[in-house]
Amino acid sequence: MLDRRFIRENPAAVQAAVRVKGIDLDVDELLGLDQASRELRREVDDANTRRRSFAKEFAQADEATRERLRAEHDEQDEHLQKVSAELAVVNERLQALLLLTPMIPWEGAPVGPDDSANVTIRTWGTKPVFDFEPKDHVELLESRGWAEFSRARKVAGERAYALTGDMVLLERALLSYALDHLIERGSTVISVPAMVREEPLIGTGQFPAHREETYAITADSLYLAGTAEVALVGLHAGEILDARALPIRYAGISPCFRREAGSAGRDVRGLLRVHQFEKVEQFVICAADDDESDRWHFELLGAAEHLLQGLGMHYEVVECATGDMGAGKYRMNDINTWFPSLGRFRETHSCSSLHDWQARRANVRYRDADGTVRFAYTLNNTAIATPRLLAALVENYQTAEQKVRVPEVLRPYLGGRAEL
RNA sequence: GGUGGAGUCGCCUAGUGGCCGAGGGCGCACGCCUCGAAAGCGUGUGAGGGGGCAACCUCUCCGUGGGUUCAAAUCCCACCUCCACCGCCA
């Protein structure tokens, strides 16, 4: 969400952002509503001023005068009611449009409608070379008895899965590896609610634009969050933080739920796109400073790369295009990890800077050293999302004997085992 | 699921219809005092919006949303959260 004043003063920049991000938003309507809202507000304010002085007068009047005043009041009150109602209508529509306003993207972001316009900015490592016919993760897991797919789908429908035996341990190892590394880098580990209210979903930006991607628990007016980010933003919603408390750095772990409504029929096989997964998410709330935000962006990205390098996984980092990054993002870098079975990279991480777009929605502020209250900046990045990364891992580390070699960094979490 | 209590400007608190357009204390900031500090004294100290070149004027917010009233922190209704107890329970 953008600042109303900013929109008023920079309509062309907002228009441009709407265009390159492919947002369905009528900026002219927004500007008109902003103007109308301010005019009506002025009228309501004036009416309230009169109402208040009227009450004073009434309190001091004698009974006869009061009778006369009551009649006057009805007229005034009617006007106030009418204007207030008009203002409420305008504000409701205005707020709905404001929630759709996009962050102005970084000027270096490739302009394009979707991820086809993303640009690879570096790659790390090399493709694994196999002297046998490698299996994809589904074949491998099934042949080793490491997963249940059709049985799980009997229980929970399409995209459901159950990990078995060593796969459970390997997944847990991946998560532990990520948590331990993020602690070392200075984050606070935190496990957060996966069931959340509507407010934090609006706060992060999932709602209203992506409502259909979220599971609703209607009986309790709760939703299943698609990422720990929702709770992490929500934790500090409405707060005015002390500048000395910043940056706040979290490593949040939670189950994540996604309806994948927009991807129906795609990647239905295996573990690539599932409705329920586990994720360690990096999240930062920092001061409203572009340079500082950039530093954290690369710190988060660096942490994710470090984890992948430790695992010895071949990956590429891409600069995401304006149409791919989402409304709230200032800048987004995805990391795509190599999947031998696909013969290509596939998104496993996403690092985003949102500047104050998210903090403004969630009302996360801080008091600067000079006493000024500002909206904070927020950033987030995947550390480990599994089972997608787990699938990549087993595909990359499979042997001719259908075993899986364990990367050095994970062995401490698996009782020192070098092979599964 | 049930019963009872509570939610006020960072923290604690006063406030049961108009004097609240919210008082006090703590904390914090600045000043005086001091060689320096502490103590003491003094001054200031919530957020958001609108108008004005400006000093300034003005509106909204006492958990949230409605309602009653000329007038609501205060009365009524619903909800949220916290605390205590009862029931159930991994």
XYZ file of C-alpha atoms (C1' of nucleotides) in Angstrom:
510
model
C 0.000 0.000 0.000
C 1.250 3.432 -0.911
C 0.942 6.678 0.985
C -2.037 8.734 -0.164
C 0.049 11.860 -0.318
C 2.675 10.088 -2.387
C 0.037 8.941 -4.863
C -1.384 12.461 -5.071
C 2.028 13.964 -5.724
C 3.416 11.235 -7.999
C 0.520 9.928 -10.075
C 2.740 9.208 -13.072
C 5.074 6.990 -11.035
C 2.094 5.099 -9.648
C 0.609 4.702 -13.120
C 3.916 3.349 -14.376
C 4.156 0.836 -11.514
C 0.585 -0.304 -12.144
C 1.443 -0.817 -15.796
C 4.739 -2.721 -15.452
C 3.380 -4.889 -12.674
C 0.174 -5.649 -14.508
C -2.055 -4.477 -11.664
C -5.755 -3.999 -12.277
C -6.169 -0.573 -10.733
C -7.697 2.680 -11.973
C -5.354 5.350 -10.624
C -7.587 8.181 -11.807
C -10.497 6.774 -9.856
C -8.216 6.518 -6.847
C -7.159 10.153 -7.172
C -10.785 11.234 -7.518
C -11.760 9.317 -4.387
C -8.838 10.790 -2.483
C -9.995 14.273 -3.385
C -13.628 13.528 -2.562
C -12.632 11.941 0.705
C -10.701 14.991 1.800
C -13.516 17.358 0.879
C -16.109 15.298 2.712
C -13.799 14.963 5.689
C -13.596 18.735 5.879
C -17.373 18.969 5.886
C -17.694 16.351 8.586
C -15.045 18.104 10.660
C -16.886 21.396 10.396
C -20.158 19.740 11.310
C -18.513 18.160 14.314
C -17.118 21.485 15.425
C -20.647 22.892 15.379
C -22.041 19.848 17.123
C -19.583 20.220 19.958
C -20.201 23.892 20.534
C -23.904 23.215 20.327
C -23.685 20.719 23.158
C -21.920 23.334 25.275
C -24.614 25.864 24.573
C -27.323 23.356 25.340
C -25.832 22.498 28.709
C -25.985 26.143 29.785
C -29.425 26.935 28.372
C -32.664 27.056 30.317
C -35.539 24.712 29.561
C -37.326 27.060 27.163
C -34.192 27.680 25.100
C -33.482 23.979 25.057
C -36.767 23.292 23.317
C -35.788 25.686 20.563
C -32.245 24.293 20.348
C -33.511 20.755 19.981
C -35.235 21.699 16.758
C -32.076 23.298 15.426
C -30.120 20.239 16.347
C -32.263 17.938 14.267
C -31.361 19.881 11.183
C -27.645 19.913 11.961
C -27.667 16.297 12.907
C -29.346 15.327 9.683
C -26.625 17.087 7.724
C -23.874 15.423 9.744
C -25.451 12.008 9.277
C -25.760 12.516 5.554
C -22.199 13.730 5.010
C -20.765 11.074 7.310
C -22.555 8.375 5.357
C -21.212 9.740 2.079
C -17.717 9.839 3.513
C -18.006 6.253 4.719
C -18.960 5.083 1.227
C -16.101 6.985 -0.390
C -13.591 5.791 2.188
C -14.579 2.182 1.813
C -13.976 2.271 -1.918
C -10.821 4.340 -1.450
C -9.428 1.838 1.042
C -10.192 -1.037 -1.322
C -8.231 0.682 -4.078
C -5.392 1.673 -1.758
C -4.940 -1.981 -0.859
C -4.287 -2.634 -4.537
C -1.656 0.063 -4.957
C 1.698 -1.468 -5.863
C 5.121 -0.672 -4.514
C 7.162 1.295 -7.026
C 9.632 -1.326 -8.295
C 13.389 -0.965 -8.283
C 14.503 0.803 -11.451
C 16.924 -2.055 -12.194
C 14.204 -4.696 -12.321
C 13.628 -6.174 -15.781
C 10.336 -4.995 -17.184
C 8.120 -7.831 -18.305
C 4.757 -9.455 -17.742
C 5.902 -12.610 -15.933
C 8.852 -14.824 -14.985
C 9.821 -15.284 -18.622
C 11.350 -11.813 -18.351
C 13.451 -12.719 -15.317
C 17.186 -12.346 -15.815
C 19.792 -14.742 -14.437
C 22.404 -12.720 -12.603
C 24.669 -15.573 -11.502
C 24.882 -19.314 -11.203
C 26.764 -21.375 -8.683
C 28.066 -24.922 -8.873
C 27.635 -27.416 -11.678
C 25.069 -29.939 -12.776
C 25.620 -33.364 -11.303
C 26.889 -35.915 -13.801
C 25.433 -39.403 -13.606
C 26.982 -42.524 -15.118
C 23.589 -44.210 -14.860
C 20.027 -43.283 -15.697
C 18.950 -41.045 -12.772
C 15.425 -41.351 -11.442
C 13.144 -38.497 -10.664
C 12.335 -37.971 -7.013
C 8.993 -39.763 -7.220
C 10.470 -42.964 -8.632
C 13.342 -42.823 -6.213
C 11.173 -42.230 -3.144
C 8.682 -44.884 -4.121
C 11.321 -47.466 -4.886
C 12.950 -46.868 -1.506
C 9.680 -46.729 0.394
C 10.348 -43.159 1.418
C 6.974 -41.706 0.490
C 3.328 -42.535 0.078
C 1.553 -40.723 -2.711
C -1.563 -42.607 -3.776
C -2.374 -43.615 -0.217
C -1.876 -40.052 1.009
C -4.143 -38.838 -1.766
C -6.777 -41.280 -0.619
C -6.626 -39.448 2.689
C -6.252 -35.846 1.613
C -6.756 -35.472 -2.111
C -4.543 -34.281 -4.930
C -1.023 -33.066 -4.122
C -1.075 -34.812 -0.750
C 1.979 -36.804 0.298
C 3.431 -38.631 3.227
C 7.149 -38.953 3.848
C 8.403 -42.145 5.367
C 11.461 -43.403 7.190
C 14.742 -41.708 6.346
C 12.964 -39.032 4.295
C 11.376 -37.720 7.461
C 14.784 -37.584 9.078
C 16.349 -35.938 6.047
C 13.645 -33.297 5.919
C 14.095 -32.600 9.606
C 17.857 -32.357 9.038
C 17.357 -29.739 6.335
C 15.191 -27.630 8.621
C 17.589 -27.953 11.535
C 20.526 -27.058 9.318
C 18.746 -23.879 8.224
C 17.705 -22.896 11.737
C 21.178 -23.425 13.140
C 22.776 -21.351 10.424
C 20.335 -18.476 10.819
C 20.884 -18.419 14.561
C 24.602 -18.182 13.867
C 23.940 -15.210 11.591
C 22.007 -13.391 14.292
C 18.341 -14.251 13.796
C 15.886 -15.136 16.508
C 14.269 -18.471 15.791
C 10.541 -18.460 16.260
C 7.755 -20.919 15.629
C 4.602 -19.125 14.639
C 0.885 -19.811 14.271
C -0.051 -21.229 10.907
C -3.713 -20.434 11.540
C -4.178 -16.689 11.320
C -6.840 -14.053 11.195
C -7.795 -11.996 8.217
C -5.995 -8.866 9.445
C -2.439 -10.173 9.157
C -3.238 -11.554 5.702
C -4.282 -8.070 4.632
C -1.221 -6.741 6.408
C 1.222 -8.876 4.470
C -0.551 -8.311 1.166
C -1.990 -11.796 0.549
C -5.464 -10.312 0.822
C -7.394 -9.097 -0.997
C -5.553 -9.866 -4.253
C -4.722 -13.528 -3.529
C -7.591 -14.557 -1.337
C -8.404 -17.583 -3.495
C -4.966 -19.059 -2.812
C -5.608 -19.265 0.914
C -7.470 -21.976 2.827
C -10.256 -20.635 4.990
C -11.445 -22.160 8.237
C -14.835 -20.544 8.061
C -16.228 -21.864 11.329
C -13.621 -19.883 13.226
C -12.899 -17.035 10.806
C -9.318 -18.209 10.485
C -7.076 -18.957 7.543
C -4.142 -21.267 6.957
C -1.138 -19.121 6.214
C 0.937 -19.833 3.144
C 4.087 -18.638 4.872
C 5.388 -17.725 8.335
C 5.767 -14.187 7.006
C 2.076 -13.615 7.702
C 2.453 -14.222 11.415
C 5.820 -12.484 11.566
C 4.419 -9.248 10.181
C 1.339 -9.675 12.330
C 3.370 -10.017 15.506
C 4.359 -6.367 15.315
C 1.260 -4.984 13.631
C 0.084 -1.736 15.155
C 3.278 -1.291 17.145
C 5.556 1.695 17.340
C 8.945 0.126 17.880
C 11.935 1.769 19.473
C 14.564 2.476 16.798
C 17.095 0.792 19.075
C 15.135 -2.465 18.787
C 15.793 -2.539 15.040
C 16.556 -4.457 13.015
C 14.319 -7.289 14.146
C 15.559 -10.480 12.518
C 13.502 -13.641 12.681
C 13.968 -17.158 11.443
C 10.369 -18.332 11.512
C 9.450 -21.965 11.133
C 5.951 -23.097 10.313
C 3.848 -25.410 8.237
C 2.625 -23.595 5.119
C -0.623 -24.117 3.228
C -1.424 -23.107 -0.325
C -4.478 -23.898 -2.375
C -2.549 -23.536 -5.640
C -5.818 -22.419 -7.178
C -4.008 -20.623 -9.969
C -1.886 -23.654 -10.813
C -4.552 -26.323 -11.003
C -3.286 -29.227 -13.052
C 0.347 -28.081 -13.052
C 3.084 -30.074 -11.300
C 0.555 -32.458 -9.873
C 3.091 -35.249 -9.686
C 5.340 -35.662 -6.673
C 6.621 -33.055 -4.283
C 7.199 -30.056 -6.524
C 3.982 -28.247 -5.779
C 2.084 -29.377 -2.708
C -0.667 -27.902 -0.575
C 1.178 -28.356 2.691
C 4.866 -27.948 3.338
C 7.419 -26.885 5.914
C 9.426 -23.723 5.673
C 12.052 -21.776 7.544
C 11.563 -18.175 6.585
C 13.934 -15.284 7.119
C 12.256 -12.033 8.009
C 13.603 -8.579 8.793
C 12.042 -5.379 10.046
C 14.514 -2.525 9.643
C 14.623 1.254 9.587
C 13.128 3.125 6.647
C 16.402 3.491 4.818
C 16.914 2.323 1.248
C 20.601 1.523 1.696
C 20.041 -0.388 4.898
C 17.188 -2.301 3.313
C 19.464 -3.205 0.413
C 22.110 -4.480 2.812
C 19.574 -6.740 4.498
C 18.294 -7.911 1.150
C 21.759 -9.196 0.280
C 22.290 -10.577 3.750
C 19.116 -12.664 3.410
C 19.998 -13.706 -0.111
C 23.522 -14.516 1.041
C 22.210 -16.696 3.850
C 20.051 -18.696 1.445
C 22.950 -19.089 -0.981
C 25.234 -20.134 1.834
C 22.793 -22.877 2.774
C 22.613 -24.145 -0.796
C 26.364 -23.978 -1.221
C 26.783 -25.935 1.973
C 24.486 -28.539 0.472
C 26.475 -28.420 -2.750
C 23.425 -27.696 -4.867
C 23.711 -26.138 -8.300
C 21.568 -23.010 -8.493
C 20.986 -19.721 -10.265
C 19.977 -16.367 -8.847
C 17.566 -14.364 -10.944
C 16.505 -10.748 -10.973
C 12.738 -10.965 -11.062
C 10.787 -9.003 -13.596
C 8.239 -6.386 -12.618
C 5.335 -8.616 -13.635
C 6.633 -11.544 -11.600
C 7.504 -9.832 -8.350
C 4.057 -9.078 -7.007
C 2.378 -5.852 -6.064
C 4.178 -5.224 -2.809
C 7.736 -5.854 -3.834
C 10.411 -3.269 -4.431
C 12.852 -5.926 -5.520
C 12.778 -9.678 -5.758
C 15.514 -12.226 -6.373
C 14.543 -15.836 -6.770
C 16.937 -18.709 -6.369
C 16.263 -21.587 -8.726
C 17.799 -24.930 -7.877
C 18.800 -27.595 -10.369
C 16.429 -30.535 -10.796
C 18.073 -33.344 -12.819
C 14.721 -34.895 -13.672
C 13.478 -31.641 -15.162
C 16.788 -30.785 -16.780
C 16.382 -27.238 -15.539
C 16.347 -24.922 -12.590
C 13.218 -24.625 -10.539
C 12.305 -21.928 -8.012
C 13.136 -22.920 -4.447
C 13.703 -19.553 -2.758
C 12.405 -16.032 -3.085
C 14.063 -12.977 -1.563
C 11.991 -9.807 -1.391
C 12.337 -6.221 -0.257
C 9.027 -4.465 0.301
C 10.219 -1.128 1.632
C 7.311 0.312 3.623
C 4.539 -1.202 1.495
C 3.833 -4.032 3.919
C 4.534 -2.068 7.098
C 2.042 0.557 5.989
C -0.658 -2.097 5.605
C 0.150 -3.779 8.884
C 0.894 -0.464 10.611
C 4.362 -1.396 11.799
C 6.197 1.765 12.767
C 9.176 2.870 14.781
C 10.281 6.019 16.523
C 13.445 7.432 15.055
C 16.284 8.877 17.161
C 14.887 12.362 16.485
C 11.418 11.308 17.631
C 9.867 10.999 14.179
C 7.484 8.095 13.738
C 8.025 6.222 10.480
C 6.797 3.091 8.793
C 9.489 0.420 8.975
C 10.837 -1.523 6.014
C 10.343 -5.271 5.787
C 12.134 -8.026 3.910
C 11.752 -11.756 3.663
C 13.443 -14.716 2.097
C 13.125 -18.441 2.140
C 15.837 -20.281 4.013
C 14.592 -23.802 3.367
C 11.236 -24.826 1.927
C 10.652 -28.527 1.929
C 9.714 -30.951 0.428
C 10.518 -29.088 -2.790
C 14.156 -28.685 -1.827
C 14.143 -32.205 -0.415
C 13.123 -33.469 -3.851
C 15.977 -31.562 -5.458
C 18.379 -32.901 -2.875
C 17.574 -36.566 -3.397
C 17.596 -36.195 -7.167
C 21.006 -34.529 -7.105
C 22.549 -36.936 -4.610
C 21.175 -40.259 -5.841
C 23.553 -43.086 -6.617
C 23.375 -45.961 -9.080
C 22.357 -48.188 -6.168
C 19.359 -45.923 -5.537
C 20.880 -44.579 -2.402
C 21.204 -40.958 -1.465
C 24.529 -39.523 -0.377
C 24.189 -37.134 2.548
C 25.901 -33.749 2.151
C 28.564 -33.226 4.792
C 26.620 -30.383 6.477
C 23.596 -32.591 7.134
C 25.446 -35.572 8.593
C 25.541 -34.195 12.141
C 21.732 -34.219 12.067
C 21.605 -37.802 10.837
C 23.822 -39.477 13.337
C 26.841 -39.073 11.068
C 25.386 -41.215 8.281
C 26.992 -40.563 4.871
C 24.386 -42.407 2.844
C 20.734 -43.253 3.144
C -17.989 -25.296 26.545
C -19.337 -22.586 31.424
C -18.845 -18.684 35.369
C -16.642 -14.255 37.185
C -13.179 -10.024 36.629
C -10.504 -6.669 33.512
C -8.749 -3.654 28.919
C -7.473 4.619 29.541
C -1.699 8.750 25.767
C 5.741 3.705 26.293
C 4.617 1.489 31.663
C 1.376 2.134 36.206
C -2.936 4.572 37.272
C -7.361 8.648 38.256
C -11.793 9.047 35.994
C -19.625 6.009 36.719
C -23.155 11.424 31.506
C -21.251 18.110 30.573
C -15.719 21.057 34.959
C -12.166 14.968 30.209
C -10.756 19.083 24.313
C -8.341 12.896 29.608
C -5.523 14.381 35.653
C -1.326 12.141 38.385
C 3.088 8.976 38.937
C 7.105 6.289 36.476
C 10.102 6.468 32.280
C 12.237 9.622 28.581
C 14.242 14.585 26.663
C 16.054 19.367 27.760
C 17.400 23.033 31.447
C 18.900 24.669 36.555
C 22.038 23.001 40.475
C 27.178 20.203 40.417
C 34.203 19.610 39.210
C 31.143 15.518 37.250
C 27.085 12.525 38.554
C 22.976 11.090 41.741
C 19.192 13.447 44.365
C 16.267 17.784 44.039
C 13.800 21.616 41.190
C 11.702 23.441 36.457
C 9.882 22.697 31.417
C 8.345 19.410 27.779
C 6.675 14.584 26.328
C 0.553 9.717 22.347
C -1.026 8.691 17.187
C -3.483 9.999 12.733
C -6.146 13.406 9.367
C -7.764 18.359 7.254
C -6.747 23.700 6.548
C -2.925 27.770 6.557
C 3.382 30.807 3.740
C 3.425 30.993 8.985
C 2.616 31.529 14.429
C -1.710 28.685 14.502
C -6.785 26.621 13.849
C -9.534 22.166 13.659
C -11.354 16.946 13.541
C -10.854 11.638 14.962
C -9.031 7.903 18.378
C -9.914 5.773 26.027
C -9.593 -2.855 23.144
C -12.956 -3.172 18.229
C -17.739 -2.268 15.960
C -22.695 -0.619 16.596
C -26.489 2.037 19.615
C -28.887 5.654 23.294
C -28.309 11.165 24.193
C -28.256 18.066 22.782
C -23.707 15.713 25.033
C -20.334 9.095 26.034
C -13.825 6.941 28.533
C -18.427 6.880 31.519
C -24.952 4.051 29.820
C -26.743 -0.277 26.379
C -25.613 -4.421 22.672
C -22.178 -7.556 20.038
C -17.295 -9.039 19.329
C -11.840 -9.386 20.458
C -7.991 -10.048 24.000
C -6.092 -10.924 28.888
C -6.635 -12.902 34.074
C -9.007 -16.425 37.620
C -11.874 -20.690 38.441
C -14.987 -25.078 36.622
C -15.496 -28.908 32.714
C -12.980 -31.535 28.741
C -8.282 -32.804 26.723
C -2.802 -33.993 23.401
